[in-house]
Amino acid sequence: TVPTTPPLALPTTYRFLPSTGLLLLRIVTAGIVGVRAFMHAMNIPDLAKLWADHTIFATQATTIAWAQTGVEALIVVLLVLGLGTRVAGALLAILAGCLLAFMLWGAANPFQPGLVGFIGEIEVLQAAVGVFFLTAGGGRAAIDGGIHQGRIERKNERLIA
């Protein structure tokens, strides 16, 4: 007898509850990053001054400010559409890591007296959410999910045929 290969199963993140949770997380994350992107786009000179004053990148501060704003806008579009969710997660984790390393923690002690919590709490959460999207994807309620589900179904049809 010829052993048969079992059909490929859909990921557990494609079920209703996990997929809905991922959709909500994508939308909330896109909202937070979107507000920041909008505020940065409306005030590039101040963002460039922040980069110049708090990092070693003073000469490229305006370029970095524009790049940061562009990356933030790209992350928002990718997360809202659910297209390239893993790419958006990687970009979000890298962006948050750069902000932590070069601007927030690189210049000062993150634990300041009289401050509840620490400097960079939001960026740490953004980095964690970015890593989560990178590893888990966007779920079924995303363009990525539809593409992946179609690929699995086509593979299963070939296995059965």
CSV table of N, CA and C in Angstrom, one decimal:
chain,number,residue,atom,x,y,z
A,1,THR,N,0.8,-1.2,0.0
A,1,THR,CA,0.0,0.0,0.0
A,1,THR,C,0.9,1.2,0.0
A,2,VAL,N,0.4,2.3,-0.7
A,2,VAL,CA,1.1,3.5,-0.8
A,2,VAL,C,0.6,4.4,0.4
A,3,PRO,N,1.5,4.9,1.2
A,3,PRO,CA,1.1,5.8,2.3
A,3,PRO,C,0.5,7.1,1.7
A,4,THR,N,-0.5,7.6,2.3
A,4,THR,CA,-1.1,8.8,1.8
A,4,THR,C,-0.7,9.9,2.8
A,5,THR,N,-0.5,11.1,2.2
A,5,THR,CA,-0.2,12.2,3.0
A,5,THR,C,-1.4,12.9,3.5
A,6,PRO,N,-1.5,13.1,4.8
A,6,PRO,CA,-2.7,13.8,5.3
A,6,PRO,C,-2.8,15.2,4.8
A,7,PRO,N,-4.1,15.7,4.6
A,7,PRO,CA,-4.2,17.1,4.1
A,7,PRO,C,-3.7,18.1,5.1
A,8,LEU,N,-3.2,19.2,4.6
A,8,LEU,CA,-2.7,20.3,5.4
A,8,LEU,C,-3.8,21.0,6.1
A,9,ALA,N,-3.6,21.2,7.4
A,9,ALA,CA,-4.7,21.9,8.2
A,9,ALA,C,-4.4,23.4,8.1
A,10,LEU,N,-5.5,24.2,8.3
A,10,LEU,CA,-5.3,25.6,8.4
A,10,LEU,C,-4.7,26.0,9.8
A,11,PRO,N,-4.0,27.0,9.9
A,11,PRO,CA,-3.4,27.4,11.2
A,11,PRO,C,-4.5,27.7,12.2
A,12,THR,N,-4.2,27.5,13.5
A,12,THR,CA,-5.2,27.8,14.5
A,12,THR,C,-5.6,29.3,14.6
A,13,THR,N,-4.7,30.1,14.1
A,13,THR,CA,-5.1,31.6,14.1
A,13,THR,C,-6.1,31.9,13.1
A,14,TYR,N,-6.5,30.9,12.2
A,14,TYR,CA,-7.6,31.2,11.3
A,14,TYR,C,-9.0,30.9,11.8
A,15,ARG,N,-9.1,30.4,13.0
A,15,ARG,CA,-10.4,30.2,13.6
A,15,ARG,C,-10.9,31.6,14.0
A,16,PHE,N,-12.2,31.6,14.3
A,16,PHE,CA,-13.0,32.9,14.5
A,16,PHE,C,-12.4,33.7,15.6
A,17,LEU,N,-12.2,33.2,16.8
A,17,LEU,CA,-11.8,34.0,17.9
A,17,LEU,C,-10.4,34.5,17.8
A,18,PRO,N,-9.4,33.7,17.5
A,18,PRO,CA,-8.0,34.2,17.3
A,18,PRO,C,-7.9,35.2,16.1
A,19,SER,N,-8.7,34.9,15.0
A,19,SER,CA,-8.6,35.8,13.9
A,19,SER,C,-9.2,37.2,14.2
A,20,THR,N,-10.3,37.2,15.0
A,20,THR,CA,-10.9,38.4,15.5
A,20,THR,C,-10.0,39.2,16.4
A,21,GLY,N,-9.3,38.5,17.3
A,21,GLY,CA,-8.4,39.1,18.2
A,21,GLY,C,-7.2,39.7,17.4
A,22,LEU,N,-6.7,39.0,16.4
A,22,LEU,CA,-5.6,39.5,15.6
A,22,LEU,C,-6.1,40.8,14.8
A,23,LEU,N,-7.3,40.7,14.3
A,23,LEU,CA,-7.9,41.9,13.6
A,23,LEU,C,-7.9,43.1,14.5
A,24,LEU,N,-8.4,42.9,15.7
A,24,LEU,CA,-8.5,44.0,16.6
A,24,LEU,C,-7.1,44.5,17.0
A,25,LEU,N,-6.2,43.6,17.2
A,25,LEU,CA,-4.8,44.1,17.6
A,25,LEU,C,-4.2,44.8,16.4
A,26,ARG,N,-4.4,44.4,15.2
A,26,ARG,CA,-3.9,45.1,14.0
A,26,ARG,C,-4.5,46.5,13.9
A,27,ILE,N,-5.8,46.6,14.1
A,27,ILE,CA,-6.5,47.9,14.0
A,27,ILE,C,-6.0,48.9,15.1
A,28,VAL,N,-5.9,48.4,16.3
A,28,VAL,CA,-5.5,49.2,17.5
A,28,VAL,C,-4.0,49.7,17.2
A,29,THR,N,-3.2,48.7,16.8
A,29,THR,CA,-1.8,49.0,16.6
A,29,THR,C,-1.6,50.0,15.5
A,30,ALA,N,-2.4,49.8,14.4
A,30,ALA,CA,-2.4,50.8,13.3
A,30,ALA,C,-2.9,52.1,13.7
A,31,GLY,N,-3.9,52.2,14.6
A,31,GLY,CA,-4.3,53.5,15.1
A,31,GLY,C,-3.3,54.2,15.9
A,32,ILE,N,-2.6,53.5,16.7
A,32,ILE,CA,-1.6,54.2,17.6
A,32,ILE,C,-0.4,54.6,16.7
A,33,VAL,N,0.1,53.8,15.8
A,33,VAL,CA,1.2,54.1,14.9
A,33,VAL,C,0.7,55.2,13.9
A,34,GLY,N,-0.5,55.2,13.5
A,34,GLY,CA,-1.1,56.2,12.6
A,34,GLY,C,-1.1,57.5,13.2
A,35,VAL,N,-1.5,57.6,14.4
A,35,VAL,CA,-1.6,58.9,15.1
A,35,VAL,C,-0.2,59.5,15.2
A,36,ARG,N,0.8,58.7,15.6
A,36,ARG,CA,2.2,59.1,15.6
A,36,ARG,C,2.7,59.6,14.3
A,37,ALA,N,2.4,58.8,13.2
A,37,ALA,CA,2.8,59.1,11.9
A,37,ALA,C,2.2,60.5,11.4
A,38,PHE,N,1.0,60.7,11.7
A,38,PHE,CA,0.3,61.9,11.3
A,38,PHE,C,1.0,63.1,12.1
A,39,MET,N,1.2,62.9,13.4
A,39,MET,CA,1.8,64.0,14.2
A,39,MET,C,3.2,64.3,13.7
A,40,HIS,N,3.9,63.2,13.4
A,40,HIS,CA,5.3,63.4,12.9
A,40,HIS,C,5.3,64.1,11.5
A,41,ALA,N,4.4,63.7,10.6
A,41,ALA,CA,4.3,64.3,9.3
A,41,ALA,C,3.9,65.8,9.4
A,42,MET,N,3.1,66.1,10.3
A,42,MET,CA,2.7,67.5,10.5
A,42,MET,C,3.8,68.4,11.1
A,43,ASN,N,4.8,67.8,11.7
A,43,ASN,CA,5.9,68.6,12.3
A,43,ASN,C,7.3,67.9,12.2
A,44,ILE,N,7.7,67.7,10.9
A,44,ILE,CA,9.0,67.1,10.7
A,44,ILE,C,10.1,67.9,11.3
A,45,PRO,N,10.1,69.2,11.3
A,45,PRO,CA,11.3,69.9,11.9
A,45,PRO,C,11.5,69.6,13.4
A,46,ASP,N,10.4,69.5,14.1
A,46,ASP,CA,10.5,69.1,15.6
A,46,ASP,C,11.0,67.7,15.7
A,47,LEU,N,10.6,66.8,14.9
A,47,LEU,CA,11.0,65.4,15.0
A,47,LEU,C,12.5,65.4,14.6
A,48,ALA,N,12.9,66.1,13.6
A,48,ALA,CA,14.3,66.2,13.2
A,48,ALA,C,15.2,66.7,14.4
A,49,LYS,N,14.7,67.8,15.0
A,49,LYS,CA,15.4,68.3,16.2
A,49,LYS,C,15.5,67.3,17.3
A,50,LEU,N,14.5,66.5,17.5
A,50,LEU,CA,14.5,65.5,18.5
A,50,LEU,C,15.6,64.5,18.2
A,51,TRP,N,15.7,64.1,17.0
A,51,TRP,CA,16.8,63.1,16.5
A,51,TRP,C,18.1,63.8,16.7
A,52,ALA,N,18.2,65.1,16.3
A,52,ALA,CA,19.5,65.8,16.4
A,52,ALA,C,20.0,66.0,17.8
A,53,ASP,N,19.0,66.3,18.7
A,53,ASP,CA,19.4,66.5,20.1
A,53,ASP,C,19.7,65.3,20.9
A,54,HIS,N,19.1,64.2,20.6
A,54,HIS,CA,19.2,63.0,21.5
A,54,HIS,C,20.0,61.8,20.9
A,55,THR,N,20.5,62.0,19.7
A,55,THR,CA,21.3,60.9,19.1
A,55,THR,C,22.6,61.4,18.5
A,56,ILE,N,23.3,60.4,18.0
A,56,ILE,CA,24.6,60.8,17.3
A,56,ILE,C,24.3,61.1,15.8
A,57,PHE,N,23.1,61.0,15.4
A,57,PHE,CA,22.7,61.2,14.0
A,57,PHE,C,22.3,62.7,13.7
A,58,ALA,N,23.0,63.6,14.3
A,58,ALA,CA,22.6,65.0,14.1
A,58,ALA,C,22.6,65.5,12.7
A,59,THR,N,23.6,65.0,11.9
A,59,THR,CA,23.8,65.5,10.5
A,59,THR,C,22.7,64.9,9.6
A,60,GLN,N,22.2,63.8,9.9
A,60,GLN,CA,21.1,63.1,9.1
A,60,GLN,C,19.7,63.2,9.8
A,61,ALA,N,19.5,64.1,10.7
A,61,ALA,CA,18.3,64.1,11.5
A,61,ALA,C,17.1,64.3,10.6
A,62,THR,N,17.1,65.2,9.6
A,62,THR,CA,15.9,65.5,8.8
A,62,THR,C,15.6,64.2,8.0
A,63,THR,N,16.6,63.6,7.4
A,63,THR,CA,16.4,62.4,6.6
A,63,THR,C,15.8,61.3,7.5
A,64,ILE,N,16.4,61.1,8.7
A,64,ILE,CA,15.8,60.1,9.6
A,64,ILE,C,14.4,60.4,10.0
A,65,ALA,N,14.1,61.7,10.2
A,65,ALA,CA,12.7,62.0,10.6
A,65,ALA,C,11.7,61.7,9.4
A,66,TRP,N,12.1,62.0,8.2
A,66,TRP,CA,11.3,61.6,7.1
A,66,TRP,C,11.2,60.1,6.9
A,67,ALA,N,12.3,59.4,7.1
A,67,ALA,CA,12.2,57.9,7.0
A,67,ALA,C,11.4,57.3,8.0
A,68,GLN,N,11.5,57.8,9.3
A,68,GLN,CA,10.7,57.3,10.4
A,68,GLN,C,9.2,57.5,10.1
A,69,THR,N,8.8,58.7,9.6
A,69,THR,CA,7.4,59.0,9.3
A,69,THR,C,6.9,58.1,8.1
A,70,GLY,N,7.8,57.9,7.1
A,70,GLY,CA,7.4,57.0,6.0
A,70,GLY,C,7.2,55.6,6.4
A,71,VAL,N,8.1,55.1,7.3
A,71,VAL,CA,8.0,53.7,7.8
A,71,VAL,C,6.7,53.5,8.6
A,72,GLU,N,6.4,54.5,9.5
A,72,GLU,CA,5.2,54.5,10.3
A,72,GLU,C,4.0,54.4,9.4
A,73,ALA,N,3.9,55.3,8.3
A,73,ALA,CA,2.8,55.3,7.4
A,73,ALA,C,2.7,53.9,6.7
A,74,LEU,N,3.8,53.4,6.3
A,74,LEU,CA,3.7,52.1,5.6
A,74,LEU,C,3.2,51.0,6.6
A,75,ILE,N,3.7,51.0,7.8
A,75,ILE,CA,3.2,50.0,8.8
A,75,ILE,C,1.7,50.1,8.9
A,76,VAL,N,1.1,51.3,9.0
A,76,VAL,CA,-0.3,51.5,9.2
A,76,VAL,C,-1.0,50.9,8.0
A,77,VAL,N,-0.6,51.2,6.8
A,77,VAL,CA,-1.3,50.7,5.6
A,77,VAL,C,-1.3,49.2,5.6
A,78,LEU,N,-0.1,48.6,5.8
A,78,LEU,CA,0.0,47.1,5.8
A,78,LEU,C,-0.9,46.5,6.9
A,79,LEU,N,-0.9,47.1,8.1
A,79,LEU,CA,-1.7,46.5,9.1
A,79,LEU,C,-3.2,46.6,8.9
A,80,VAL,N,-3.6,47.8,8.4
A,80,VAL,CA,-5.1,48.0,8.1
A,80,VAL,C,-5.5,47.0,7.0
A,81,LEU,N,-4.8,46.8,6.0
A,81,LEU,CA,-5.1,45.9,4.9
A,81,LEU,C,-4.9,44.5,5.2
A,82,GLY,N,-4.0,44.2,6.2
A,82,GLY,CA,-3.7,42.8,6.5
A,82,GLY,C,-2.9,42.2,5.4
A,83,LEU,N,-2.2,43.1,4.6
A,83,LEU,CA,-1.3,42.6,3.5
A,83,LEU,C,0.1,42.8,4.0
A,84,GLY,N,0.9,41.8,4.0
A,84,GLY,CA,2.3,41.9,4.5
A,84,GLY,C,2.3,42.1,6.0
A,85,THR,N,1.5,41.5,6.7
A,85,THR,CA,1.4,41.6,8.2
A,85,THR,C,2.7,41.3,8.8
A,86,ARG,N,3.3,40.2,8.4
A,86,ARG,CA,4.6,39.8,8.9
A,86,ARG,C,5.7,40.9,8.6
A,87,VAL,N,5.7,41.5,7.5
A,87,VAL,CA,6.6,42.5,7.1
A,87,VAL,C,6.3,43.7,8.0
A,88,ALA,N,5.1,44.1,8.2
A,88,ALA,CA,4.7,45.2,9.1
A,88,ALA,C,5.2,44.9,10.5
A,89,GLY,N,5.1,43.7,10.9
A,89,GLY,CA,5.5,43.3,12.3
A,89,GLY,C,7.1,43.5,12.4
A,90,ALA,N,7.8,43.1,11.4
A,90,ALA,CA,9.2,43.2,11.4
A,90,ALA,C,9.6,44.7,11.4
A,91,LEU,N,8.9,45.5,10.6
A,91,LEU,CA,9.2,46.9,10.5
A,91,LEU,C,8.9,47.6,11.9
A,92,LEU,N,7.8,47.2,12.5
A,92,LEU,CA,7.4,47.8,13.8
A,92,LEU,C,8.4,47.5,14.8
A,93,ALA,N,8.9,46.2,14.9
A,93,ALA,CA,9.8,45.8,15.9
A,93,ALA,C,11.2,46.5,15.7
A,94,ILE,N,11.6,46.7,14.4
A,94,ILE,CA,12.9,47.3,14.1
A,94,ILE,C,12.7,48.8,14.5
A,95,LEU,N,11.6,49.5,14.1
A,95,LEU,CA,11.4,50.9,14.4
A,95,LEU,C,11.4,51.1,15.9
A,96,ALA,N,10.7,50.3,16.6
A,96,ALA,CA,10.6,50.5,18.1
A,96,ALA,C,12.0,50.2,18.7
A,97,GLY,N,12.7,49.2,18.2
A,97,GLY,CA,14.0,48.9,18.7
A,97,GLY,C,15.0,50.1,18.5
A,98,CYS,N,14.9,50.7,17.3
A,98,CYS,CA,15.8,51.8,17.0
A,98,CYS,C,15.5,53.0,17.9
A,99,LEU,N,14.2,53.3,18.1
A,99,LEU,CA,13.8,54.4,19.0
A,99,LEU,C,14.3,54.1,20.4
A,100,LEU,N,14.2,52.9,20.8
A,100,LEU,CA,14.7,52.6,22.2
A,100,LEU,C,16.2,52.7,22.3
A,101,ALA,N,16.9,52.1,21.3
A,101,ALA,CA,18.4,52.1,21.4
A,101,ALA,C,19.0,53.4,21.1
A,102,PHE,N,18.5,54.2,20.1
A,102,PHE,CA,19.2,55.4,19.7
A,102,PHE,C,18.7,56.6,20.3
A,103,MET,N,17.4,56.7,20.7
A,103,MET,CA,16.9,57.9,21.2
A,103,MET,C,16.5,57.9,22.7
A,104,LEU,N,15.7,56.9,23.1
A,104,LEU,CA,15.2,56.9,24.4
A,104,LEU,C,16.1,56.3,25.5
A,105,TRP,N,16.7,55.2,25.2
A,105,TRP,CA,17.6,54.6,26.2
A,105,TRP,C,19.1,54.9,25.9
A,106,GLY,N,19.4,55.2,24.7
A,106,GLY,CA,20.8,55.5,24.4
A,106,GLY,C,21.3,56.8,25.0
A,107,ALA,N,20.4,57.7,25.2
A,107,ALA,CA,20.8,59.0,25.7
A,107,ALA,C,20.7,59.2,27.2
A,108,ALA,N,19.8,58.4,27.9
A,108,ALA,CA,19.6,58.6,29.3
A,108,ALA,C,19.2,57.3,29.9
A,109,ASN,N,19.2,57.3,31.3
A,109,ASN,CA,18.7,56.2,32.0
A,109,ASN,C,17.2,56.1,31.9
A,110,PRO,N,16.7,54.9,31.5
A,110,PRO,CA,15.2,54.8,31.3
A,110,PRO,C,14.4,54.9,32.7
A,111,PHE,N,15.1,54.7,33.8
A,111,PHE,CA,14.4,54.7,35.1
A,111,PHE,C,14.8,56.1,35.7
A,112,GLN,N,13.8,57.0,35.6
A,112,GLN,CA,14.0,58.3,36.2
A,112,GLN,C,13.3,58.5,37.5
A,113,PRO,N,13.9,59.1,38.5
A,113,PRO,CA,13.3,59.3,39.8
A,113,PRO,C,12.0,60.2,39.6
A,114,GLY,N,11.0,59.7,40.3
A,114,GLY,CA,9.7,60.4,40.3
A,114,GLY,C,8.8,60.0,39.1
A,115,LEU,N,9.3,59.2,38.2
A,115,LEU,CA,8.5,58.8,37.0
A,115,LEU,C,7.9,57.4,37.3
A,116,VAL,N,6.7,57.3,37.1
A,116,VAL,CA,6.0,56.0,37.3
A,116,VAL,C,6.3,55.2,36.0
A,117,GLY,N,6.8,54.0,36.2
A,117,GLY,CA,7.2,53.2,35.0
A,117,GLY,C,8.6,53.5,34.5
A,118,PHE,N,8.8,53.5,33.2
A,118,PHE,CA,10.1,53.8,32.7
A,118,PHE,C,9.9,54.5,31.3
A,119,ILE,N,11.0,55.2,30.9
A,119,ILE,CA,10.9,55.8,29.5
A,119,ILE,C,11.0,54.7,28.5
A,120,GLY,N,10.1,54.8,27.5
A,120,GLY,CA,10.0,53.8,26.4
A,120,GLY,C,9.1,52.7,26.6
A,121,GLU,N,8.2,52.8,27.5
A,121,GLU,CA,7.2,51.7,27.8
A,121,GLU,C,6.4,51.3,26.5
A,122,ILE,N,5.9,52.4,25.8
A,122,ILE,CA,5.1,52.2,24.6
A,122,ILE,C,6.0,51.5,23.5
A,123,GLU,N,7.2,51.9,23.4
A,123,GLU,CA,8.1,51.3,22.4
A,123,GLU,C,8.4,49.9,22.6
A,124,VAL,N,8.5,49.5,23.9
A,124,VAL,CA,8.7,48.1,24.3
A,124,VAL,C,7.5,47.3,23.9
A,125,LEU,N,6.3,47.8,24.2
A,125,LEU,CA,5.1,47.1,23.8
A,125,LEU,C,5.0,47.0,22.2
A,126,GLN,N,5.4,48.1,21.5
A,126,GLN,CA,5.3,48.1,20.1
A,126,GLN,C,6.3,47.0,19.5
A,127,ALA,N,7.5,46.9,20.1
A,127,ALA,CA,8.4,45.9,19.7
A,127,ALA,C,7.9,44.5,19.9
A,128,ALA,N,7.3,44.3,21.0
A,128,ALA,CA,6.7,43.0,21.3
A,128,ALA,C,5.5,42.7,20.4
A,129,VAL,N,4.7,43.6,20.1
A,129,VAL,CA,3.6,43.4,19.2
A,129,VAL,C,4.1,43.2,17.8
A,130,GLY,N,5.2,43.9,17.4
A,130,GLY,CA,5.8,43.7,16.1
A,130,GLY,C,6.4,42.3,16.0
A,131,VAL,N,7.0,41.8,17.0
A,131,VAL,CA,7.6,40.4,17.0
A,131,VAL,C,6.4,39.4,16.9
A,132,PHE,N,5.3,39.7,17.6
A,132,PHE,CA,4.2,38.8,17.5
A,132,PHE,C,3.6,38.7,16.1
A,133,PHE,N,3.4,39.9,15.5
A,133,PHE,CA,2.9,39.9,14.1
A,133,PHE,C,3.9,39.2,13.2
A,134,LEU,N,5.1,39.4,13.4
A,134,LEU,CA,6.2,38.7,12.6
A,134,LEU,C,6.0,37.2,12.7
A,135,THR,N,5.8,36.7,13.9
A,135,THR,CA,5.8,35.2,14.1
A,135,THR,C,4.4,34.6,13.8
A,136,ALA,N,3.3,35.4,14.1
A,136,ALA,CA,1.9,34.8,14.0
A,136,ALA,C,1.2,35.2,12.8
A,137,GLY,N,1.6,36.3,12.1
A,137,GLY,CA,0.8,36.7,11.0
A,137,GLY,C,-0.4,37.5,11.4
A,138,GLY,N,-1.3,37.7,10.4
A,138,GLY,CA,-2.5,38.6,10.7
A,138,GLY,C,-3.7,37.9,10.9
A,139,GLY,N,-3.7,36.5,10.8
A,139,GLY,CA,-5.0,35.8,11.0
A,139,GLY,C,-5.8,35.7,9.7
A,140,ARG,N,-6.9,35.1,9.7
A,140,ARG,CA,-7.8,34.9,8.6
A,140,ARG,C,-8.4,36.1,8.1
A,141,ALA,N,-8.7,37.1,9.0
A,141,ALA,CA,-9.4,38.3,8.6
A,141,ALA,C,-8.4,39.3,8.0
A,142,ALA,N,-7.6,38.9,7.1
A,142,ALA,CA,-6.6,39.7,6.4
A,142,ALA,C,-6.4,39.2,5.0
A,143,ILE,N,-5.9,40.1,4.2
A,143,ILE,CA,-5.6,39.7,2.8
A,143,ILE,C,-4.6,38.5,2.8
A,144,ASP,N,-3.6,38.6,3.7
A,144,ASP,CA,-2.6,37.5,3.8
A,144,ASP,C,-3.3,36.2,4.1
A,145,GLY,N,-4.3,36.2,5.0
A,145,GLY,CA,-5.0,35.0,5.4
A,145,GLY,C,-5.7,34.4,4.2
A,146,GLY,N,-6.3,35.2,3.4
A,146,GLY,CA,-7.0,34.6,2.2
A,146,GLY,C,-6.0,34.0,1.2
A,147,ILE,N,-4.9,34.7,1.0
A,147,ILE,CA,-3.9,34.2,0.1
A,147,ILE,C,-3.3,32.9,0.6
A,148,HIS,N,-3.0,32.8,1.9
A,148,HIS,CA,-2.4,31.6,2.5
A,148,HIS,C,-3.4,30.5,2.5
A,149,GLN,N,-4.7,30.8,2.8
A,149,GLN,CA,-5.7,29.7,2.8
A,149,GLN,C,-5.9,29.1,1.4
A,150,GLY,N,-5.9,30.0,0.4
A,150,GLY,CA,-6.0,29.5,-1.0
A,150,GLY,C,-4.8,28.6,-1.4
A,151,ARG,N,-3.6,29.0,-0.9
A,151,ARG,CA,-2.5,28.2,-1.2
A,151,ARG,C,-2.6,26.8,-0.5
A,152,ILE,N,-3.0,26.8,0.7
A,152,ILE,CA,-3.2,25.5,1.4
A,152,ILE,C,-4.3,24.6,0.7
A,153,GLU,N,-5.4,25.2,0.3
A,153,GLU,CA,-6.4,24.5,-0.4
A,153,GLU,C,-5.9,23.9,-1.7
A,154,ARG,N,-5.1,24.7,-2.5
A,154,ARG,CA,-4.6,24.2,-3.7
A,154,ARG,C,-3.6,23.0,-3.5
A,155,LYS,N,-2.8,23.1,-2.4
A,155,LYS,CA,-1.9,22.0,-2.1
A,155,LYS,C,-2.7,20.7,-1.7
A,156,ASN,N,-3.8,20.9,-0.9
A,156,ASN,CA,-4.6,19.8,-0.6
A,156,ASN,C,-5.3,19.1,-1.8
A,157,GLU,N,-5.7,20.0,-2.7
A,157,GLU,CA,-6.3,19.4,-3.9
A,157,GLU,C,-5.3,18.6,-4.7
A,158,ARG,N,-4.1,19.0,-4.8
A,158,ARG,CA,-3.0,18.2,-5.5
A,158,ARG,C,-2.7,16.9,-4.7
A,159,LEU,N,-2.8,17.0,-3.4
A,159,LEU,CA,-2.5,15.8,-2.6
A,159,LEU,C,-3.6,14.7,-2.8
A,160,ILE,N,-4.8,15.2,-2.9
A,160,ILE,CA,-6.0,14.3,-3.0
A,160,ILE,C,-6.0,13.7,-4.5
A,161,ALA,N,-5.7,14.5,-5.4
A,161,ALA,CA,-5.8,14.1,-6.8
A,161,ALA,C,-4.9,13.0,-7.2
